[in-house]
Structures are given as structure tokens and as C-alpha cells.
Coordinates of C-alpha atoms in Angstrom, one line a residue:
X1 CA -11.6 -27.6 3.0
X2 CA -15.2 -26.4 2.5
X3 CA -16.0 -22.7 2.5
X4 CA -18.0 -23.0 5.7
X5 CA -15.1 -24.9 7.5
X6 CA -12.6 -22.2 6.4
X7 CA -15.0 -19.4 7.7
X8 CA -15.2 -21.2 11.0
X9 CA -11.4 -21.4 11.3
X10 CA -11.2 -17.7 10.6
X11 CA -13.9 -16.9 13.1
X12 CA -11.9 -18.9 15.7
X13 CA -8.9 -16.6 15.1
X14 CA -10.5 -13.1 15.1
X15 CA -14.0 -13.7 16.6
X16 CA -17.4 -13.5 14.8
X17 CA -17.6 -9.7 14.9
X18 CA -14.3 -9.3 13.1
X19 CA -15.2 -11.2 9.9
X20 CA -17.6 -10.3 7.1
X21 CA -19.0 -12.9 4.7
X22 CA -21.8 -12.8 2.2
X23 CA -22.3 -10.6 -0.8
X24 CA -23.9 -7.6 0.9
X25 CA -21.6 -7.3 3.9
X26 CA -18.4 -7.6 1.8
X27 CA -19.5 -5.4 -1.1
X28 CA -17.6 -2.2 -0.1
X29 CA -14.4 -4.1 0.6
X30 CA -14.6 -6.0 -2.7
X31 CA -14.6 -2.8 -4.8
X32 CA -12.0 -0.2 -5.7
X33 CA -12.1 3.5 -4.8
X34 CA -12.8 4.5 -8.4
X35 CA -13.3 1.2 -10.2
X36 CA -12.8 -2.5 -10.0
X37 CA -14.5 -5.3 -8.1
X38 CA -14.4 -9.0 -7.6
X39 CA -15.5 -11.9 -5.4
X40 CA -14.2 -12.8 -2.0
X41 CA -15.2 -15.5 0.5
X42 CA -14.6 -13.2 3.5
X43 CA -13.2 -10.0 4.8
X44 CA -11.2 -10.4 8.0
X45 CA -10.4 -7.5 10.4
X46 CA -7.6 -8.6 12.8
X47 CA -7.3 -6.5 16.0
X48 CA -3.8 -7.6 17.0
X49 CA -0.7 -8.4 15.1
X50 CA -0.9 -12.0 16.3
X51 CA -4.5 -12.3 14.9
X52 CA -3.2 -11.1 11.6
X53 CA -0.4 -13.7 11.7
X54 CA -2.8 -16.5 12.6
X55 CA -5.3 -15.4 9.9
X56 CA -2.5 -15.5 7.3
X57 CA -1.5 -19.0 8.5
X58 CA -5.1 -20.3 8.1
X59 CA -5.3 -18.8 4.6
X60 CA -2.0 -20.2 3.5
X61 CA -2.7 -23.7 4.9
X62 CA -6.1 -23.6 3.1
X63 CA -4.6 -22.6 -0.2
X64 CA -6.4 -19.2 -0.4
X65 CA -5.5 -16.1 -2.4
X66 CA -4.9 -13.3 0.0
X67 CA -5.5 -9.6 -0.6
X68 CA -4.0 -7.2 2.0
X69 CA -6.2 -4.1 2.3
X70 CA -5.8 -0.8 4.1
X71 CA -8.1 2.2 3.8
X72 CA -8.8 1.3 0.2
X73 CA -7.9 4.7 -1.3
X74 CA -5.9 3.4 -4.2
X75 CA -6.9 4.5 -7.7
X76 CA -5.8 1.5 -9.8
X77 CA -7.9 -1.4 -8.3
X78 CA -4.9 -2.8 -6.5
X79 CA -6.5 -3.3 -3.0
X80 CA -9.5 -5.2 -4.1
X81 CA -10.2 -8.5 -5.9
X82 CA -10.6 -8.3 -9.7
X83 CA -13.1 -10.7 -11.1
X84 CA -13.7 -14.3 -10.0
X85 CA -11.1 -16.3 -11.8
X86 CA -8.5 -16.9 -9.0
X87 CA -9.1 -20.6 -9.0
X88 CA -9.3 -20.7 -5.2
X89 CA -11.1 -18.9 -2.3
X90 CA -10.1 -15.2 -2.0
X91 CA -9.8 -13.8 1.5
X92 CA -9.3 -10.0 2.1
X93 CA -7.4 -9.1 5.3
X94 CA -8.3 -5.5 6.2
X95 CA -5.8 -3.9 8.5
X96 CA -7.6 -0.7 9.5
X97 CA -8.0 -1.9 13.1
X98 CA -4.3 -2.1 13.6
X99 CA -3.6 1.6 14.1
X100 CA -0.8 1.8 16.7
X101 CA 1.9 4.4 16.1
X102 CA 5.1 4.3 18.3
X103 CA 7.4 7.3 18.5
X104 CA 11.1 6.4 18.2
X105 CA 14.0 8.5 19.4
X106 CA 11.8 11.4 20.5
X107 CA 9.8 11.4 17.3
X108 CA 12.7 11.5 14.8
X109 CA 11.2 8.2 13.5
X110 CA 7.9 6.4 13.9
X111 CA 7.0 2.8 13.9
X112 CA 3.6 2.3 12.3
X113 CA 1.3 -0.8 12.4
X114 CA -0.3 -1.7 9.1
X115 CA -3.5 0.2 9.6
X116 CA -2.1 3.4 10.9
X117 CA -3.0 6.4 8.8
X118 CA -1.0 9.4 7.5
X119 CA -3.6 11.7 9.0
X120 CA -3.2 10.2 12.5
X121 CA 0.6 10.5 12.1
X122 CA 0.3 14.1 11.2
X123 CA -1.8 14.8 14.4
X124 CA 0.7 12.8 16.5
X125 CA 3.7 14.7 15.2
X126 CA 2.3 18.2 15.1
X127 CA 2.8 18.9 18.9
X128 CA 6.5 17.8 18.4
X129 CA 7.0 20.3 15.5
X130 CA 7.5 17.5 13.0
X131 CA 5.9 16.2 9.8
X132 CA 5.5 12.8 8.2
X133 CA 7.8 11.3 5.6
X134 CA 5.1 11.8 3.0
X135 CA 2.0 13.8 2.3
X136 CA -0.3 12.4 -0.4
X137 CA -3.7 13.5 -1.7
X138 CA -5.5 10.6 0.0
X139 CA -4.0 11.6 3.4
X140 CA -7.3 13.4 4.1
X141 CA -9.5 10.3 3.5
X142 CA -7.6 7.9 5.6
X143 CA -4.7 6.5 3.5
X144 CA -2.4 4.2 5.5
X145 CA 1.3 4.6 5.9
X146 CA 1.9 1.0 4.9
X147 CA -0.4 1.4 1.8
X148 CA 1.7 4.4 0.7
X149 CA 5.0 2.5 1.1
X150 CA 3.7 -0.6 -0.6
X151 CA 2.7 1.4 -3.6
X152 CA 5.6 3.9 -3.7
X153 CA 2.9 6.6 -3.4
X154 CA 4.5 9.9 -4.5
X155 CA 2.5 12.8 -3.2
X156 CA 3.0 16.5 -3.6
X157 CA 6.2 17.2 -1.6
X158 CA 9.2 18.5 -3.5
X159 CA 11.8 17.9 -0.8
X160 CA 10.7 14.3 -0.1
X161 CA 9.9 11.7 -2.7
X162 CA 7.9 8.5 -2.9
X163 CA 7.0 6.7 0.3
X164 CA 9.9 4.4 1.0
X165 CA 11.6 2.5 3.8
X166 CA 14.1 -0.4 4.2
X167 CA 13.1 -1.0 7.8
X168 CA 10.0 -3.3 8.1
X169 CA 8.5 -6.4 9.5
X170 CA 6.5 -8.5 7.1
X171 CA 5.3 -12.0 6.2
X172 CA 5.8 -13.8 2.9
X173 CA 5.2 -17.2 1.5
X174 CA 8.4 -18.9 0.3
X175 CA 8.9 -21.2 -2.6
X176 CA 8.1 -24.2 -0.4
X177 CA 4.7 -22.7 0.4
X178 CA 5.6 -21.9 4.0
X179 CA 4.6 -18.7 5.8
X180 CA 7.7 -16.9 7.0
X181 CA 8.1 -13.8 9.2
X182 CA 10.9 -11.4 8.0
X183 CA 12.2 -8.9 10.6
X184 CA 14.2 -6.0 9.1
X185 CA 13.0 -3.4 11.6
X186 CA 16.5 -2.8 13.0
X187 CA 15.3 -3.0 16.7
X188 CA 17.1 -5.1 19.2
X189 CA 15.4 -7.2 21.8
X190 CA 12.2 -8.0 20.0
X191 CA 12.5 -11.7 20.5
X192 CA 12.9 -14.7 18.1
X193 CA 9.4 -16.0 17.6
X194 CA 6.5 -14.2 15.9
X195 CA 4.6 -14.3 19.2
X196 CA 7.5 -12.6 21.1
X197 CA 8.0 -10.0 18.4
X198 CA 4.3 -9.1 18.2
X199 CA 3.9 -8.9 22.0
X200 CA 6.9 -6.6 22.3
X201 CA 5.6 -4.3 19.6
X202 CA 2.0 -4.3 21.0
X203 CA 3.5 -3.2 24.4
X204 CA 4.6 -0.1 22.6
X205 CA 7.6 1.2 24.4
X206 CA 10.9 0.9 22.5
X207 CA 14.1 2.4 23.9
X208 CA 16.3 4.5 21.8
X209 CA 19.2 2.3 22.8
X210 CA 17.5 -0.6 21.1
X211 CA 17.4 1.2 17.7
X212 CA 19.8 0.1 15.0
X213 CA 19.7 0.5 11.2
X214 CA 20.2 4.3 11.2
X215 CA 22.2 3.8 8.0
X216 CA 19.2 2.2 6.3
X217 CA 16.8 4.5 4.5
X218 CA 13.5 5.1 6.3
X219 CA 12.4 7.6 3.6
X220 CA 13.5 8.6 0.1
X221 CA 16.4 10.6 1.5
X222 CA 18.2 11.5 -1.8
X223 CA 15.1 12.8 -3.6
X224 CA 15.9 16.4 -3.2
X225 CA 19.1 15.8 -5.2
X226 CA 17.3 13.8 -7.9
X227 CA 14.6 16.4 -8.5
X228 CA 17.2 19.0 -9.3
X229 CA 18.8 16.8 -12.0
X230 CA 17.4 18.2 -15.2
X231 CA 19.5 15.9 -17.5
X232 CA 18.5 12.5 -16.2
X233 CA 17.5 9.8 -18.7
X234 CA 14.7 8.5 -16.5
X235 CA 12.0 10.4 -14.5
X236 CA 13.0 11.1 -10.9
X237 CA 10.2 9.0 -9.5
X238 CA 8.0 6.3 -10.9
X239 CA 6.5 3.1 -9.5
X240 CA 8.8 0.6 -11.4
X241 CA 12.1 2.3 -10.4
X242 CA 14.3 -0.6 -9.3
X243 CA 16.1 1.6 -6.8
X244 CA 12.9 2.1 -4.9
X245 CA 11.8 -1.6 -4.7
X246 CA 12.8 -3.1 -1.3
X247 CA 10.9 -5.6 0.8
X248 CA 7.5 -3.9 1.7
X249 CA 8.5 -0.8 -0.4
X250 CA 6.8 -1.1 -3.8
X251 CA 5.5 -4.6 -2.9
X252 CA 1.9 -3.7 -3.9
X253 CA 0.6 -6.2 -1.4
X254 CA 2.8 -9.1 -2.5
X255 CA 3.8 -9.5 1.2
X256 CA 1.8 -8.9 4.4
X257 CA 3.3 -5.9 6.4
X258 CA 3.1 -5.9 10.2
X259 CA 5.1 -2.8 10.9
X260 CA 7.3 -0.2 9.2
X261 CA 9.8 2.3 10.5
X262 CA 9.7 5.7 8.8
X263 CA 11.5 9.1 9.2
X264 CA 9.9 12.3 10.3
X265 CA 10.9 15.8 9.4
X266 CA 10.9 19.2 11.1
X267 CA 7.9 21.4 10.4
X268 CA 8.7 24.8 8.8
X269 CA 8.1 27.9 10.9
X270 CA 6.0 29.6 8.3
X271 CA 4.6 29.0 4.8
X272 CA 3.5 31.1 1.9
X273 CA 1.5 30.1 -1.1
X274 CA 1.9 32.0 -4.4
X275 CA -0.7 31.6 -7.2
X276 CA 0.7 32.0 -10.8
X277 CA -0.9 32.2 -14.2
X278 CA 0.1 32.1 -17.8
X279 CA -1.1 31.2 -21.3
X280 CA 2.4 30.1 -22.4
X281 CA 3.8 26.8 -21.1
X282 CA 7.3 28.0 -21.7
X283 CA 6.9 30.5 -18.9
X284 CA 6.4 27.7 -16.4
X285 CA 9.3 25.7 -18.0
X286 CA 11.7 28.6 -17.3
X287 CA 10.4 29.1 -13.8
X288 CA 10.9 25.4 -13.0
X289 CA 14.4 25.4 -14.4
X290 CA 15.3 28.5 -12.4
X291 CA 13.9 27.1 -9.1
X292 CA 15.6 23.7 -9.5
X293 CA 19.0 25.1 -10.5
X294 CA 19.2 28.4 -8.6
X295 CA 17.1 28.3 -5.5
X296 CA 18.8 27.4 -2.2
X297 CA 15.4 26.2 -0.8
X298 CA 13.2 23.8 -2.8
X299 CA 9.4 24.5 -2.7
X300 CA 7.3 22.6 -0.2
X301 CA 4.9 21.9 -3.1
X302 CA 4.3 23.1 -6.6
X303 CA 1.0 22.0 -8.0
X304 CA -0.2 22.5 -11.6
X305 CA -3.7 22.7 -13.1
X306 CA -5.0 23.6 -16.5
X307 CA -8.1 25.7 -17.1
X308 CA -10.3 22.6 -17.9
X309 CA -9.5 20.8 -14.6
X310 CA -9.9 24.1 -12.6
X311 CA -13.3 24.7 -14.1
X312 CA -14.5 21.0 -13.7
X313 CA -13.2 20.9 -10.1
X314 CA -15.0 24.1 -9.3
X315 CA -18.3 22.6 -10.3
X316 CA -18.0 18.8 -9.9
X317 CA -15.6 18.8 -6.9
X318 CA -17.4 21.3 -4.8
X319 CA -18.9 18.8 -2.4
X320 CA -15.5 17.3 -1.7
X321 CA -14.1 20.8 -1.1
X322 CA -16.9 21.7 1.3
X323 CA -16.8 18.3 3.1
X324 CA -13.1 18.7 3.9
X325 CA -13.5 22.3 4.9
X326 CA -16.5 22.0 7.1
X327 CA -16.6 18.4 8.3
X328 CA -12.9 17.9 8.6
X329 CA -10.8 14.9 7.5
X330 CA -11.5 12.7 10.5
X331 CA -15.1 11.8 9.4
X332 CA -14.3 11.3 5.7
X333 CA -13.2 7.7 5.7
X334 CA -16.4 6.5 7.3
X335 CA -18.5 8.8 5.1
X336 CA -16.9 7.3 2.0
X337 CA -17.5 3.8 3.3
X338 CA -21.2 4.6 4.0
X339 CA -21.6 6.2 0.5
X340 CA -20.1 3.1 -1.2
X341 CA -22.4 0.8 0.8
X342 CA -25.5 2.7 -0.2
X343 CA -24.3 3.1 -3.7
X344 CA -23.8 -0.7 -4.1
X345 CA -27.4 -1.4 -3.0
X346 CA -28.9 1.3 -5.2
X347 CA -26.9 0.3 -8.3
X348 CA -28.7 -3.1 -8.2
X349 CA -32.0 -1.4 -8.8
X350 CA -32.4 -1.2 -12.6
X351 CA -34.9 1.7 -12.6
X352 CA -32.5 4.0 -10.9
X353 CA -29.5 5.8 -12.4
X354 CA -26.1 4.5 -11.5
X355 CA -24.1 6.1 -8.7
X356 CA -27.1 7.9 -7.3
X357 CA -25.4 9.2 -4.1
X358 CA -22.8 11.0 -6.3
X359 CA -25.6 12.6 -8.3
X360 CA -27.3 13.7 -5.1
X361 CA -24.1 15.2 -3.6
X362 CA -23.4 17.0 -6.9
X363 CA -26.8 18.6 -7.0
X364 CA -26.8 19.3 -3.2
X365 CA -23.5 21.2 -3.6
X366 CA -25.0 23.4 -6.2
X367 CA -27.3 24.9 -3.6
X368 CA -24.3 26.4 -1.7
X369 CA -22.9 29.8 -2.5
X370 CA -19.6 30.3 -4.3
X371 CA -16.8 28.6 -2.5
X372 CA -13.7 29.9 -4.3
X373 CA -12.2 33.3 -3.6
X374 CA -12.6 35.9 -6.3
X375 CA -8.9 36.2 -7.2
X376 CA -8.6 32.5 -8.0
X377 CA -11.7 32.8 -10.3
X378 CA -10.2 35.9 -11.9
X379 CA -7.0 33.9 -12.8
X380 CA -9.2 31.1 -14.1
X381 CA -10.7 33.6 -16.6
X382 CA -7.4 35.3 -17.5
X383 CA -5.1 32.3 -18.0
X384 CA -5.0 28.7 -19.3
X385 CA -2.3 27.3 -16.9
X386 CA -1.8 27.8 -13.2
X387 CA 0.7 26.9 -10.5
X388 CA 0.2 26.7 -6.7
X389 CA 3.7 27.4 -5.4
X390 CA 4.2 26.8 -1.7
X391 CA 7.4 28.0 -0.1
X392 CA 8.6 27.8 3.5
X393 CA 10.9 29.9 5.8
X394 CA 13.9 31.3 3.8
X395 CA 12.4 30.1 0.6
X396 CA 9.6 32.5 0.9
X397 CA 11.7 35.6 0.3
X398 CA 13.7 33.8 -2.3
X399 CA 10.6 33.1 -4.3
X400 CA 9.1 36.5 -3.7
X401 CA 12.3 38.2 -5.0
X402 CA 12.5 36.0 -8.1
X403 CA 8.8 36.4 -9.0
X404 CA 8.8 40.1 -8.5
X405 CA 12.1 41.0 -10.1
X406 CA 12.5 38.4 -12.8
X407 CA 9.6 36.1 -13.7
X408 CA 6.8 38.7 -13.6
X409 CA 8.6 40.7 -16.3
X410 CA 7.6 38.1 -18.9
X411 CA 4.8 39.3 -21.1
X412 CA 1.4 37.7 -20.3
X413 CA 2.2 36.3 -16.8
X414 CA 1.0 37.3 -13.3
X415 CA 1.1 36.1 -9.7
X416 CA -0.2 37.0 -6.3
X417 CA 0.6 36.0 -2.7
X418 CA -2.4 34.2 -1.2
X419 CA -4.1 35.3 2.0
X420 CA -4.6 32.4 4.5
X421 CA -8.1 32.0 3.2
X422 CA -6.9 31.9 -0.5
X423 CA -4.1 29.5 0.5
X424 CA -6.6 27.0 2.0
X425 CA -8.9 27.3 -0.9
X426 CA -6.2 26.8 -3.5
X427 CA -4.9 23.7 -1.9
X428 CA -8.4 22.2 -1.3
X429 CA -9.4 23.0 -4.8
X430 CA -6.3 21.1 -6.1
X431 CA -7.2 18.1 -3.9
X432 CA -10.9 18.2 -5.1
X433 CA -9.6 18.1 -8.7
X434 CA -8.5 14.4 -8.2
X435 CA -12.1 13.1 -8.2
X436 CA -13.7 15.8 -10.4
X437 CA -13.4 13.8 -13.6
X438 CA -15.2 10.8 -12.1
X439 CA -18.0 13.1 -10.9
X440 CA -18.3 14.8 -14.3
X441 CA -18.6 11.5 -16.0
X442 CA -21.1 10.2 -13.5
X443 CA -23.3 13.3 -14.1
X444 CA -22.9 12.9 -17.9
X445 CA -22.9 9.1 -17.9
X446 CA -25.5 8.9 -20.7
X447 CA -23.2 10.8 -23.2
X448 CA -19.7 9.8 -22.1
X449 CA -17.6 6.7 -21.6
X450 CA -15.8 5.9 -18.4
X451 CA -12.8 8.1 -17.5
X452 CA -9.5 7.1 -19.1
X453 CA -7.0 8.2 -16.4
X454 CA -3.3 8.2 -17.0
X455 CA -0.7 8.7 -14.2
X456 CA 2.5 9.8 -16.0
X457 CA 6.1 10.7 -15.0
X458 CA 7.9 12.7 -17.7
X459 CA 11.6 13.2 -18.0
X460 CA 12.8 16.1 -16.0
X461 CA 14.3 17.7 -19.1
X462 CA 11.2 17.3 -21.2
X463 CA 9.9 20.7 -22.3
X464 CA 6.7 19.3 -23.8
X465 CA 4.9 18.8 -20.4
X466 CA 1.7 20.6 -21.7
X467 CA 0.3 17.9 -23.9
X468 CA -0.7 18.7 -27.4
X469 CA -3.5 16.3 -28.2
X470 CA -3.3 14.1 -31.3
X471 CA -5.7 15.5 -34.0
X472 CA -7.2 12.1 -34.4
X473 CA -8.4 12.1 -30.8
X474 CA -10.2 15.4 -30.8
X475 CA -13.4 14.4 -32.6
X476 CA -14.0 11.7 -29.9
X477 CA -13.0 13.8 -26.9
X478 CA -15.3 15.6 -24.5
X479 CA -12.7 16.8 -22.0
X480 CA -9.0 16.6 -21.4
X481 CA -8.0 17.4 -17.8
X482 CA -4.4 17.9 -16.9
X483 CA -3.0 18.5 -13.4
X484 CA -0.1 17.2 -11.2
X485 CA 3.1 17.8 -9.3
X486 CA 5.0 20.2 -11.5
X487 CA 8.6 20.2 -10.1
X488 CA 8.9 16.5 -10.4
X489 CA 7.0 16.4 -13.7
X490 CA 4.4 13.9 -12.5
X491 CA 1.1 14.5 -14.2
X492 CA -2.4 13.1 -13.9
X493 CA -4.3 13.2 -17.2
X494 CA -8.0 12.4 -17.2
X495 CA -9.6 12.0 -20.6
X496 CA -13.4 11.9 -21.0
X497 CA -14.5 10.5 -24.4
X498 CA -17.9 10.7 -26.0
X499 CA -20.2 7.7 -25.8
X500 CA -19.3 5.0 -28.3
X501 CA -15.5 5.8 -28.4
X502 CA -13.1 2.8 -28.5
X503 CA -11.3 3.5 -25.2
X504 CA -8.8 0.7 -25.7
X505 CA -7.7 2.3 -29.1
X506 CA -7.5 5.8 -27.5
X507 CA -5.4 4.5 -24.7
X508 CA -3.0 2.8 -27.0
X509 CA -2.5 6.0 -29.0
X510 CA -1.8 8.0 -25.9
X511 CA 0.6 5.5 -24.4
X512 CA 2.5 5.2 -27.7
X513 CA 3.1 9.0 -27.6
X514 CA 4.3 8.7 -24.0
X515 CA 6.7 5.9 -24.8
X516 CA 8.2 8.1 -27.6
X517 CA 8.8 10.8 -24.9
X518 CA 10.6 8.3 -22.6
X519 CA 7.9 8.7 -20.0
X520 CA 7.1 6.2 -17.3
X521 CA 3.6 5.1 -16.2
X522 CA 2.2 4.7 -13.7
X523 CA 4.1 7.3 -11.8
X524 CA 2.8 7.1 -8.3
X525 CA -0.6 5.2 -8.2
X526 CA 1.1 1.8 -9.0
X527 CA 0.0 -0.8 -11.5
X528 CA -3.0 -2.3 -9.7
X529 CA -5.1 -4.2 -12.2
X530 CA -5.0 -1.4 -14.8
X531 CA -1.4 -1.3 -15.9
X532 CA 1.0 -4.0 -17.0
X533 CA 4.0 -4.1 -14.8
X534 CA 7.4 -3.6 -16.3
X535 CA 9.7 -6.6 -16.4
X536 CA 11.8 -5.5 -13.4
X537 CA 8.6 -4.9 -11.4
X538 CA 7.2 -8.3 -12.2
X539 CA 10.5 -10.0 -11.3
X540 CA 10.4 -8.2 -7.9
X541 CA 6.8 -9.4 -7.3
X542 CA 7.8 -13.0 -8.2
X543 CA 10.8 -12.9 -5.9
X544 CA 8.7 -11.7 -3.0
X545 CA 5.8 -14.1 -3.7
X546 CA 7.0 -17.1 -5.6
X547 CA 3.7 -19.1 -5.1
X548 CA 1.5 -16.1 -6.2
X549 CA -0.4 -16.2 -2.9
X550 CA -0.7 -12.5 -2.3
X551 CA -2.7 -10.1 -4.5
X552 CA -2.6 -12.4 -7.6
X553 CA -3.0 -10.7 -11.0
X554 CA -1.4 -7.4 -10.0
X555 CA 0.3 -5.7 -13.0
X556 CA -1.6 -7.9 -15.5
X557 CA 0.2 -11.0 -14.2
X558 CA -1.6 -14.4 -13.8
X559 CA -4.0 -15.0 -10.9
X560 CA -3.5 -18.8 -10.6
X561 CA -1.2 -20.2 -7.9
X562 CA 2.3 -21.1 -9.0
X563 CA 3.7 -24.5 -8.1
X564 CA 5.3 -25.1 -4.7
X565 CA 8.8 -26.5 -4.7
X566 CA 8.9 -29.9 -2.9

């Protein structure tokens, strides 16, 4: 089939306004959030589940490579094409117009369509006094529920682990090359055909009496026990964990999700954030061990930053901080899409510096007054390492007592209880840190290489969480930024090397050290096109997608189609 004929078939399914083709119109959707890009014949935006099904059928019948895409907030290039060597047309199916959320059993669970966002779920649940199964950094910029589950996205919560469910509705291509709908939602009365099932779900009303599958996990329910195990021989969460790979969960787009069923959790009555500082990593090691073995209540969150990332985020993440605080999260996804579209066009002009919108936002933010409270800045000047410890309800007094009567007696440590303003600022600052390295490198692109970002899960018993850098790296290094989720020992390490450094050699040295520690990587961002998938993860992908139709090349696997069994 010719490209023009395929485009006409797709237009017949979704209508002309729901399909983009051509280099300019598809540019934003063919690129990753931080990096990565490739070619695609079209981007399709189905408005109903039936349109998504029929789009998939056209693509499968035409022998296309299919990339399922949500809000495109992933950090490892996993939701966009990579290059132009797929050996067949590539079609991106963007699900962000399929945003329905259906409350189940009074809100104890939710059924989410593929484009429904965590942010919208938070808003839906708040009047019910409940919270989502997961809270991740990209919640505020539109990350989808399905995207989180497909990538085992981890997030910051100590009481709930990676995004996970065993209750889902999805399509796959079997070994004979046939598109099949798999219904594991655990809901009676949906019907037998795809059309019946989709119409029933689109209608939106599902009785509690029709719900089955309560024994199946709709979140990572045993995580609170795993995080307390300080003697485990593997990290308590990482993307290739075989116990967390199930249907859509961990699939990385190797199937096409139509709906997932997820748990919700009661909101705490009150929260309190404590800000801690030290120059000795052992102080935080002892605090972590005490909390995980002695506290009755786990923290809500416990976020770590070192001085370098604190300082870089203060300067280079200021516009993100101010945008979230003053514009709110509702407008951010469209703002990011607009920025990327403008950036794509400007980057094609050779006489302009690359990433000009980022440079503009950076310099604009410098015109605003200081955005961080003074006590946070004082700790930045006093200490090398910081924790943002968030406790809820009975855990507040438990933490207060321990910090006042035990931990603060250590020499060279200190803490304070944040005011509401300081609490908001500390958490926003930690979020802004996630993109600060990219912004720093953009501003200094003439003297630095691209950011080398590692997403690492250390063993829970590993005391060497504060990384001592190999001496052979230091002459080449401009900055080493370390931050992450401290209780679960998941760290994000961004390295910025001087211009001319061999990044491949530097990465090999760093990964060799992590392997010696028994660490796993990636921890929560998934393999995308940046990491090689572990054998059990590759096997899972091949079982889901034996013909290599969906998201080919993920995890450094091949992009070409695999033979159909006849």
C-alpha cells in the first residue's frame, strides 16, 4: 500500500482533523521530552476507543510499525520513533484525547482510558478524600496513568511503589500477525466483541456488583513491606523486576492499552515537611535505617538532593518553579508542546543558537526576585546533603520526636519544620531539579557535552549511596548532580562533561561501578532507546509482541519485523 493510500485509510477512521502528516506538523510528536527523534508517516489522535481499535487494525493490516504515545513525558526516548531504520512505515497513535475516568465502588478504584492523566485523577479524587495509586514527577506536566503503568514509573511515594496493575484491557498482535483484544479488566457484562466492550466502557456507568478481580493487584500493594527489607539481594524497585511485569504493566508500549483499573488510597488528614541537612552521608544512612526498621508509619516522601543539584536547580530550574507556582499545572502540557514546536522550527535556522526558547526562559527567569525561602538557602550554604522528609498524621509526631531527641544530637546535623510556604517551595524545588541539568547544559552548550543521565536503583543495604567519583573522571567533569528518592535508594545522577569528552567511555566506567555494587538501571524511567533491556525484560517484550509490531527497537532490540507464523 502506498503512503497516500494508507493516510486515506487512517483519515477514514478518525477524520481529517485527527491526523497529522508532514514533517512540520508531526515534529513535536516525533521527538522525545529530553532527547531522541525519528521519522513517522503520521500521528493519529483517536477520539474513541473504537477509533483506536480500527486505527490499529489499519496499521496491522498495512504492516506498519506502531508507536503508542501518551503525554510524551518519558525521559528515555521510549514514546517517540528513533531514527528512520524501521524498514516499514511508522505510525504514532497519540491517546491524549481518550481521557475518560470512571469511579469504581465509590472511588476505591478507578478505570482509566489510555489518555487520562494523573493530574486529572488527583482532581477527581480530592473531593472524595482519596489519592491516586502513584504520584510521579511528571504528574504536573500531564503524565498519563497508562504511561506510568506501561513504564513501571516509580515516583516519590514511600508507601506505594511503581505504577502497576493486573487489571487491564489491551490489544496485541499474536504470532500469526492477528490483532487480538485481551480483556483482563475483571468486569462482568462488558460484552464479547470489541465493539460491545468499547461501547459499554464509553457509556461510563459500571455497577459495583459487576466488579470482579478484587484479589488481583491494581497497585503495588506489597511495596511498603519491600521497602523495609534492608537485607534484600536486589533493589526494592527497578524496571526489569520480573515480579512487576504483567500484561500492560512494564510493557513499554509493546501492547496498545485501552483501559486500566487502578487502586486509590485515602488522603492523610495532615502533612508536615521536615528539611534536614548534614555534611556526613552516614547521618542519613542511620536515619534511613531507623525510620525503616523502627517507625510505625512510613514517610509519605523522602527526597534527597546534594548541594550541586540544589544550586543548579535554584538558578537553572527557576522558570519551571515559577511556572508551576503561578500558572498552575493545568496549562503546562500545552505550554511544553508549544515550546517544542517553536524550538523545532528555530533549531533549523543555522545562524541561531540551539534551543533558543530554553535560553529565553532562563534569562527571563533571572529578572524575577529570589524565589526560595531564606531558611532553605541557609541550609544550602551550611551543608552538602539535604533531605525533604514528608510525614502524615501519626507519623508527624513520630518523626518530630526522633529528630529532636535522637538524630539532632549527632554532631554537624540540623533540621527544621517547614512552614506551608517553605513546604511548597522545597517540593517545587525538588521537582525543578529534574530538568535543571538539561537547562544548564543548554546554557553552556559551547563548553559542555550533552547530559549523561543515569537512573539507578541501589541495594537497600548499600551504605555507599553518596557516590565517590572515580578519579579518572574528575578532569573531564564539569558537574555531578545527585538527587532522588532516598528511602527506596533510587537515585538520579546527571553528569555534565566538558566539551570533547568521550561520553561512551565515561558511561561505561560509571556502569561498571554500578554493576559491582549490585545496582539496577534504569530504576524507574524504563529502558526506552537509551538502555539495553535485561534478558528477562526482552523475553517479556517478545512474548507480548512476537512480530515486533509495537515500539520496535525498545531496549536496544531490533527494529525490523519478526516473521509471522503461518
